[in-house]
Coordinates of C-alpha atoms in Angstrom, one line a residue:
X1 CA 12.4 -39.2 15.1
X2 CA 9.5 -39.9 17.5
X3 CA 6.3 -41.0 15.7
X4 CA 3.7 -38.2 15.7
X5 CA -0.1 -39.1 15.5
X6 CA -1.0 -36.0 13.4
X7 CA 1.0 -33.4 11.4
X8 CA -0.8 -30.2 10.5
X9 CA 0.0 -28.6 7.1
X10 CA -1.0 -24.9 6.9
X11 CA -1.4 -23.5 3.4
X12 CA -0.2 -19.9 3.8
X13 CA 1.2 -19.1 0.3
X14 CA -1.8 -17.3 -1.2
X15 CA -1.4 -14.0 -2.9
X16 CA -4.8 -12.8 -1.8
X17 CA -5.3 -10.7 -5.0
X18 CA -8.9 -9.8 -4.0
X19 CA -7.5 -7.9 -1.1
X20 CA -5.7 -5.7 -3.6
X21 CA -3.2 -3.2 -2.1
X22 CA -3.4 -4.9 1.4
X23 CA -1.5 -7.8 0.1
X24 CA 0.9 -6.0 -2.2
X25 CA 3.8 -6.4 0.2
X26 CA 2.6 -9.3 2.5
X27 CA 1.0 -12.7 2.1
X28 CA -2.7 -12.8 3.0
X29 CA -2.2 -14.7 6.3
X30 CA 0.1 -11.9 7.5
X31 CA -2.6 -9.2 7.1
X32 CA -3.4 -7.5 10.4
X33 CA -6.7 -8.4 12.1
X34 CA -8.6 -7.3 15.2
X35 CA -6.3 -4.6 16.6
X36 CA -3.3 -6.8 17.5
X37 CA -3.5 -10.0 15.6
X38 CA -2.6 -11.3 12.1
X39 CA -4.9 -13.8 10.3
X40 CA -2.4 -16.7 10.7
X41 CA -2.7 -16.4 14.5
X42 CA -6.0 -18.3 14.3
X43 CA -4.9 -21.6 12.7
X44 CA -1.6 -21.6 14.7
X45 CA -3.5 -20.9 18.0
X46 CA -6.1 -23.6 17.1
X47 CA -3.2 -26.1 16.6
X48 CA -1.6 -25.2 19.9
X49 CA -4.9 -25.4 21.8
X50 CA -5.8 -28.7 20.1
X51 CA -2.6 -30.3 21.2
X52 CA -1.1 -30.5 17.7
X53 CA 2.5 -29.5 18.0
X54 CA 4.0 -30.4 14.6
X55 CA 3.0 -27.8 12.0
X56 CA 4.4 -27.1 8.5
X57 CA 3.6 -23.6 7.2
X58 CA 3.7 -23.6 3.4
X59 CA 4.7 -20.1 2.2
X60 CA 5.2 -18.8 -1.3
X61 CA 4.0 -15.3 -2.1
X62 CA 5.7 -12.3 -0.3
X63 CA 6.9 -14.6 2.6
X64 CA 9.3 -12.3 4.3
X65 CA 7.0 -10.6 6.9
X66 CA 5.2 -13.9 7.5
X67 CA 8.4 -15.8 8.1
X68 CA 9.6 -13.1 10.4
X69 CA 6.3 -13.1 12.3
X70 CA 6.3 -16.9 12.8
X71 CA 9.9 -17.0 13.9
X72 CA 10.6 -20.0 16.1
X73 CA 6.9 -20.4 16.9
X74 CA 7.4 -19.4 20.6
X75 CA 4.3 -17.1 20.6
X76 CA 2.1 -20.2 20.1
X77 CA 4.2 -22.6 22.2
X78 CA 5.3 -24.3 19.0
X79 CA 9.1 -23.9 19.6
X80 CA 9.8 -27.6 20.3
X81 CA 12.9 -29.8 20.2
X82 CA 10.8 -32.4 18.4
X83 CA 8.1 -31.2 16.0
X84 CA 7.2 -27.5 16.5
X85 CA 6.5 -25.1 13.6
X86 CA 8.5 -25.2 10.4
X87 CA 8.2 -22.6 7.6
X88 CA 8.3 -24.5 4.3
X89 CA 8.9 -22.4 1.2
X90 CA 9.1 -24.0 -2.3
X91 CA 12.6 -25.1 -3.2
X92 CA 14.4 -26.4 -6.2
X93 CA 15.1 -30.1 -6.3
X94 CA 17.4 -32.1 -8.6
X95 CA 14.2 -33.2 -10.5
X96 CA 13.4 -29.6 -11.3
X97 CA 10.4 -29.0 -9.1
X98 CA 9.7 -25.3 -8.3
X99 CA 6.7 -23.1 -7.3
X100 CA 3.8 -24.8 -5.6
X101 CA 1.3 -25.3 -8.4
X102 CA -1.8 -25.8 -6.3
X103 CA -2.9 -26.7 -2.8
X104 CA -2.3 -30.5 -3.3
X105 CA 1.0 -29.9 -5.1
X106 CA 2.2 -27.8 -2.1
X107 CA 1.6 -30.8 0.2
X108 CA 3.1 -33.2 -2.4
X109 CA 6.3 -31.3 -2.5
X110 CA 6.7 -31.6 1.2
X111 CA 6.1 -35.4 1.5
X112 CA 9.6 -35.8 2.8
X113 CA 8.8 -33.3 5.7
X114 CA 5.7 -35.3 6.7
X115 CA 7.5 -38.7 6.4
X116 CA 10.0 -37.5 9.0
X117 CA 7.3 -37.7 11.6
X118 CA 5.7 -40.9 10.3
X119 CA 2.1 -39.7 11.1
X120 CA -1.1 -41.6 11.0
X121 CA -3.1 -38.5 10.1
X122 CA -2.5 -35.2 8.3
X123 CA -4.5 -32.1 9.0
X124 CA -4.7 -29.7 6.1
X125 CA -5.6 -26.1 7.0
X126 CA -5.9 -22.7 5.2
X127 CA -4.1 -19.6 6.5
X128 CA -6.9 -17.1 5.7
X129 CA -9.9 -17.9 7.9
X130 CA -11.0 -16.4 11.2
X131 CA -12.4 -19.0 13.6
X132 CA -11.8 -21.0 16.8
X133 CA -11.9 -24.7 16.4
X134 CA -10.8 -27.8 18.4
X135 CA -9.1 -29.9 15.7
X136 CA -8.7 -32.8 18.1
X137 CA -12.5 -33.4 18.1
X138 CA -12.4 -33.6 14.3
X139 CA -9.5 -36.1 14.4
X140 CA -11.4 -38.1 17.0
X141 CA -14.4 -38.4 14.7
X142 CA -12.2 -39.3 11.8
X143 CA -10.8 -42.2 13.8
X144 CA -14.2 -43.3 15.2
X145 CA -15.8 -43.5 11.7
X146 CA -12.6 -45.1 10.2
X147 CA -12.6 -42.5 7.4
X148 CA -10.0 -41.9 4.8
X149 CA -10.9 -38.2 4.6
X150 CA -12.9 -36.0 6.9
X151 CA -14.0 -32.6 5.7
X152 CA -15.1 -29.8 8.0
X153 CA -18.4 -28.2 6.8
X154 CA -20.5 -25.2 7.8
X155 CA -24.2 -24.9 7.2
X156 CA -24.8 -21.9 4.9
X157 CA -27.9 -20.4 3.2
X158 CA -29.0 -21.8 -0.1
X159 CA -27.9 -18.5 -1.8
X160 CA -24.5 -18.6 -0.1
X161 CA -24.0 -22.3 -1.2
X162 CA -23.5 -21.2 -4.8
X163 CA -20.2 -19.6 -3.8
X164 CA -18.7 -22.6 -2.0
X165 CA -17.6 -26.2 -2.6
X166 CA -20.7 -28.1 -1.4
X167 CA -20.6 -31.6 0.2
X168 CA -23.7 -33.8 -0.5
X169 CA -23.8 -36.3 2.4
X170 CA -26.0 -39.2 3.5
X171 CA -27.7 -39.0 7.0
X172 CA -24.8 -40.8 8.6
X173 CA -22.4 -38.1 7.4
X174 CA -20.7 -40.0 4.6
X175 CA -20.1 -37.9 1.5
X176 CA -21.5 -39.2 -1.8
X177 CA -20.9 -36.1 -4.0
X178 CA -18.9 -32.9 -4.1
X179 CA -19.9 -29.9 -6.2
X180 CA -17.8 -26.8 -6.7
X181 CA -19.9 -23.6 -6.6
X182 CA -23.1 -25.3 -7.9
X183 CA -25.7 -23.1 -9.6
X184 CA -28.5 -25.3 -8.0
X185 CA -27.1 -26.7 -4.7
X186 CA -28.5 -30.0 -3.4
X187 CA -27.3 -29.2 0.1
X188 CA -26.0 -26.4 2.2
X189 CA -22.9 -28.1 3.7
X190 CA -20.1 -25.8 2.6
X191 CA -16.5 -27.0 2.7
X192 CA -14.4 -24.9 5.1
X193 CA -11.1 -26.1 3.4
X194 CA -10.1 -28.0 6.6
X195 CA -9.3 -31.7 6.0
X196 CA -8.2 -34.6 8.1
X197 CA -6.6 -37.4 5.9
X198 CA -5.3 -40.8 6.8
X199 CA -1.7 -40.2 5.7
X200 CA -1.3 -43.5 3.8
X201 CA -4.3 -42.8 1.6
X202 CA -3.5 -39.1 1.1
X203 CA 0.1 -40.0 0.0
X204 CA -1.2 -42.4 -2.6
X205 CA -3.6 -39.8 -4.1
X206 CA -1.1 -37.0 -4.0
X207 CA 1.4 -39.1 -6.0
X208 CA -1.2 -40.1 -8.5
X209 CA -2.3 -36.5 -8.9
X210 CA 1.3 -35.3 -9.5
X211 CA 1.5 -37.8 -12.4
X212 CA -1.8 -36.8 -13.9
X213 CA -1.6 -34.8 -17.1
X214 CA -3.7 -31.6 -17.0
X215 CA -4.4 -31.7 -13.2
X216 CA -4.6 -28.3 -11.5
X217 CA -3.1 -30.1 -8.4
X218 CA -5.8 -28.7 -6.1
X219 CA -7.6 -30.5 -3.3
X220 CA -11.1 -29.3 -4.1
X221 CA -10.8 -29.7 -7.9
X222 CA -8.7 -32.8 -8.1
X223 CA -7.8 -34.8 -5.0
X224 CA -11.3 -34.8 -3.3
X225 CA -13.1 -35.9 -6.5
X226 CA -10.5 -38.6 -7.2
X227 CA -10.9 -40.0 -3.7
X228 CA -14.7 -40.0 -4.1
X229 CA -14.4 -41.7 -7.5
X230 CA -12.0 -44.2 -5.9
X231 CA -14.6 -45.3 -3.4
X232 CA -12.7 -44.0 -0.3
X233 CA -14.7 -43.4 2.9
X234 CA -15.2 -39.7 3.2
X235 CA -17.3 -38.0 6.0
X236 CA -18.3 -34.5 6.9
X237 CA -17.5 -32.9 10.3
X238 CA -20.1 -30.3 11.2
X239 CA -18.9 -27.0 12.6
X240 CA -21.5 -24.6 14.0
X241 CA -19.5 -21.8 15.4
X242 CA -18.1 -18.5 14.0
X243 CA -16.1 -18.9 10.8
X244 CA -15.2 -16.2 8.2
X245 CA -13.2 -16.4 5.0
X246 CA -11.4 -13.1 4.8
X247 CA -10.5 -13.2 1.2
X248 CA -12.1 -9.9 0.1
X249 CA -11.9 -6.3 1.3
X250 CA -15.6 -6.4 2.4
X251 CA -15.2 -9.8 4.3
X252 CA -12.0 -8.6 6.1
X253 CA -13.8 -5.3 7.1
X254 CA -16.9 -7.3 8.2
X255 CA -14.9 -9.9 10.2
X256 CA -13.0 -7.1 12.1
X257 CA -16.2 -5.2 12.9
X258 CA -17.8 -8.4 14.1
X259 CA -15.6 -8.0 17.2
X260 CA -17.7 -4.9 18.1
X261 CA -21.0 -6.8 17.6
X262 CA -22.5 -7.8 21.0
X263 CA -24.5 -10.6 19.3
X264 CA -21.3 -12.3 18.1
X265 CA -19.3 -14.2 20.6
X266 CA -15.7 -14.2 19.4
X267 CA -13.9 -13.9 22.7
X268 CA -10.2 -13.9 21.6
X269 CA -9.0 -13.7 25.2
X270 CA -11.0 -16.7 26.4
X271 CA -8.5 -18.4 28.8
X272 CA -9.8 -21.8 27.7
X273 CA -9.1 -21.1 24.0
X274 CA -6.9 -18.1 23.7
X275 CA -5.8 -16.6 20.4
X276 CA -2.1 -15.9 20.7
X277 CA -0.3 -13.1 18.9
X278 CA 3.2 -11.7 18.7
X279 CA 3.1 -8.3 20.3
X280 CA 6.0 -5.9 20.6
X281 CA 5.4 -4.7 24.2
X282 CA 3.9 -1.3 23.2
X283 CA 2.9 1.2 26.0
X284 CA -0.7 1.5 27.0
X285 CA -3.0 3.6 24.7
X286 CA -3.3 7.4 25.5
X287 CA -6.8 8.8 25.3
X288 CA -7.0 12.6 25.7
X289 CA -9.8 14.5 27.5
X290 CA -10.8 15.8 24.0
X291 CA -11.3 12.4 22.5
X292 CA -14.8 10.9 22.0
X293 CA -14.8 7.2 21.5
X294 CA -17.9 5.0 21.1
X295 CA -18.2 1.2 20.5
X296 CA -14.6 0.9 19.3
X297 CA -11.5 -1.2 20.0
X298 CA -8.3 0.8 20.7
X299 CA -5.1 -1.2 20.8
X300 CA -1.8 -0.7 22.7
X301 CA 0.4 2.3 21.7
X302 CA -2.4 4.3 20.2
X303 CA -2.8 8.1 20.8
X304 CA -6.4 9.3 20.4
X305 CA -7.4 13.0 20.6
X306 CA -10.2 12.9 18.0
X307 CA -13.5 11.1 17.5
X308 CA -13.7 7.4 16.9
X309 CA -17.0 5.5 16.4
X310 CA -17.5 1.8 15.6
X311 CA -13.9 1.3 14.4
X312 CA -10.8 -0.7 15.2
X313 CA -7.5 1.1 15.8
X314 CA -4.5 -1.2 15.6
X315 CA -1.3 -0.7 17.6
X316 CA 0.5 2.6 17.4
X317 CA -2.3 4.5 15.6
X318 CA -2.5 8.3 16.0
X319 CA -5.8 10.1 15.7
X320 CA -5.3 13.8 16.1
X321 CA -7.7 16.4 17.6
X322 CA -10.9 17.0 15.5
X323 CA -10.2 14.0 13.3
X324 CA -13.1 11.7 12.7
X325 CA -12.9 7.9 12.2
X326 CA -16.2 6.0 11.6
X327 CA -16.8 2.4 10.6
X328 CA -13.2 1.9 9.7
X329 CA -10.1 -0.2 10.3
X330 CA -6.9 1.8 10.9
X331 CA -4.0 -0.5 10.8
X332 CA -0.7 -0.4 12.7
X333 CA 1.3 2.9 12.8
X334 CA -1.2 4.9 10.6
X335 CA -1.8 8.6 11.4
X336 CA -5.1 10.5 10.9
X337 CA -4.3 14.2 11.1
X338 CA -6.5 17.0 12.6
X339 CA -9.7 17.7 10.7
X340 CA -9.4 14.6 8.5
X341 CA -12.5 12.2 8.1
X342 CA -12.2 8.5 7.5
X343 CA -15.4 6.5 7.1
X344 CA -16.1 3.0 5.7
X345 CA -12.5 2.5 4.9
X346 CA -9.4 0.5 5.7
X347 CA -6.2 2.5 6.1
X348 CA -3.2 0.2 5.9
X349 CA 0.0 0.2 8.0
X350 CA 1.9 3.4 8.4
X351 CA -0.3 5.4 6.0
X352 CA -0.8 9.1 6.7
X353 CA -4.1 10.9 6.1
X354 CA -3.3 14.7 6.1
X355 CA -5.6 17.3 7.7
X356 CA -8.9 18.1 6.0
X357 CA -8.8 15.0 3.8
X358 CA -12.0 13.0 3.4
X359 CA -11.7 9.2 2.9
X360 CA -14.7 7.0 1.9
X361 CA -18.4 7.6 2.2
X362 CA -21.5 6.3 4.0
X363 CA -23.7 3.9 2.0
X364 CA -26.7 6.1 2.6
X365 CA -24.9 9.0 1.0
X366 CA -24.0 7.0 -2.1
X367 CA -26.0 7.6 -5.2
X368 CA -25.8 4.0 -6.3
X369 CA -25.5 1.2 -3.7
X370 CA -24.1 -1.2 -6.3
X371 CA -21.1 1.1 -6.7
X372 CA -20.6 1.6 -3.0
X373 CA -17.9 -0.2 -1.0
X374 CA -15.1 0.0 1.4
X375 CA -12.2 2.4 0.4
X376 CA -8.7 1.1 1.0
X377 CA -5.5 3.2 1.4
X378 CA -2.3 1.2 0.8
X379 CA 0.7 0.6 3.0
X380 CA 2.8 3.6 3.9
X381 CA 0.9 6.0 1.5
X382 CA 0.2 9.7 2.2
X383 CA -3.2 11.2 1.3
X384 CA -2.6 15.0 0.9
X385 CA -4.3 17.8 2.7
X386 CA -8.0 18.4 1.8
X387 CA -8.0 15.5 -0.8
X388 CA -11.3 13.7 -1.3
X389 CA -11.5 9.9 -2.0
X390 CA -14.9 8.4 -2.8
X391 CA -16.4 5.0 -2.0
X392 CA -14.9 1.7 -3.1
X393 CA -11.5 3.1 -4.2
X394 CA -8.3 1.2 -3.9
X395 CA -5.4 3.7 -3.5
X396 CA -2.0 2.4 -4.5
X397 CA 0.0 5.6 -4.7
X398 CA 0.3 8.9 -2.8
X399 CA -2.6 11.3 -3.3
X400 CA -1.8 15.0 -3.9
X401 CA -3.1 17.8 -1.9
X402 CA -6.7 18.8 -2.8
X403 CA -7.1 15.9 -5.3
X404 CA -10.5 14.4 -5.9
X405 CA -10.7 10.6 -6.6

């Protein structure tokens, strides 16, 4: 096997429980995004564009659709004779190892995969972030500074810093302290969960962590602190472009609607850094003369005869005449029947909203802003005729005609 400079390990096994019904049947990285993408398209496209062609995708929770979607990796030019993309589910060994117990344990269980390529460096990525990033620049800095570990960081506000793992660094970028969700942050350098390790060092710490009683086998909680305590050279890599963790319903909704914001430059079709996705060759969208569409993104295969404002319609969506869709995400194959209204909501794949139904509500119409939020209709569900569903509801089963929730 030819020696590879860097192997990327993409953590894509998360359940995404905060996304509720949206991840009931699929892993979080397989959740649709931006009309024709899935979240995992971002790290895979970043790898391809950065010249990293050996990628291990570590799956665990509801992997079927994700495995099917990745396939041979051809979409991202990762179908190689040597290297390429490999889906790595947990497997039973003679020693009795089983499910991935944490982010570090997932990599530890795949040491044999990494060793096949004899890399100098290992890039560890998360499968649930929306961003465009040239990993080769981060690896270049890692080599230049002769670091054992380089951690990508984003400058956030002091208030936001309380929700992140915070890196406290010297002026030269070397990290002297790591704090997980500090109540009183000393800095605003938030970890993005993107790491470059010198493989020899990472291997040592993964093996030690696996032997450690009571370890949660996690990078942020265990491996990074252990490396700091061990006096290893650790540096920050500053990233100052668009990045969003889409781990909650609100952040997923936000990140999608950011595509409609003229002040945010997230050009997914940029020929110099294209985000690739697996499309099924659907026909062009059909927009009828009755349709009224403002500031929205309409994907291939859609049929729109109603009113759509500041929303994203994914592939194969049908919005009938006199239906209204506002500030919403309508995921692939969903149908909004005549006279139905959907606002501030996410309608999951293949759901049907029957005529006259009202889904979600505007924040200004909500009696209490604290109880307001995005309403989510689950995969393949039917909301009956003239049913009403209020703000911040998570619908997991069919709703009867005329019901009020």
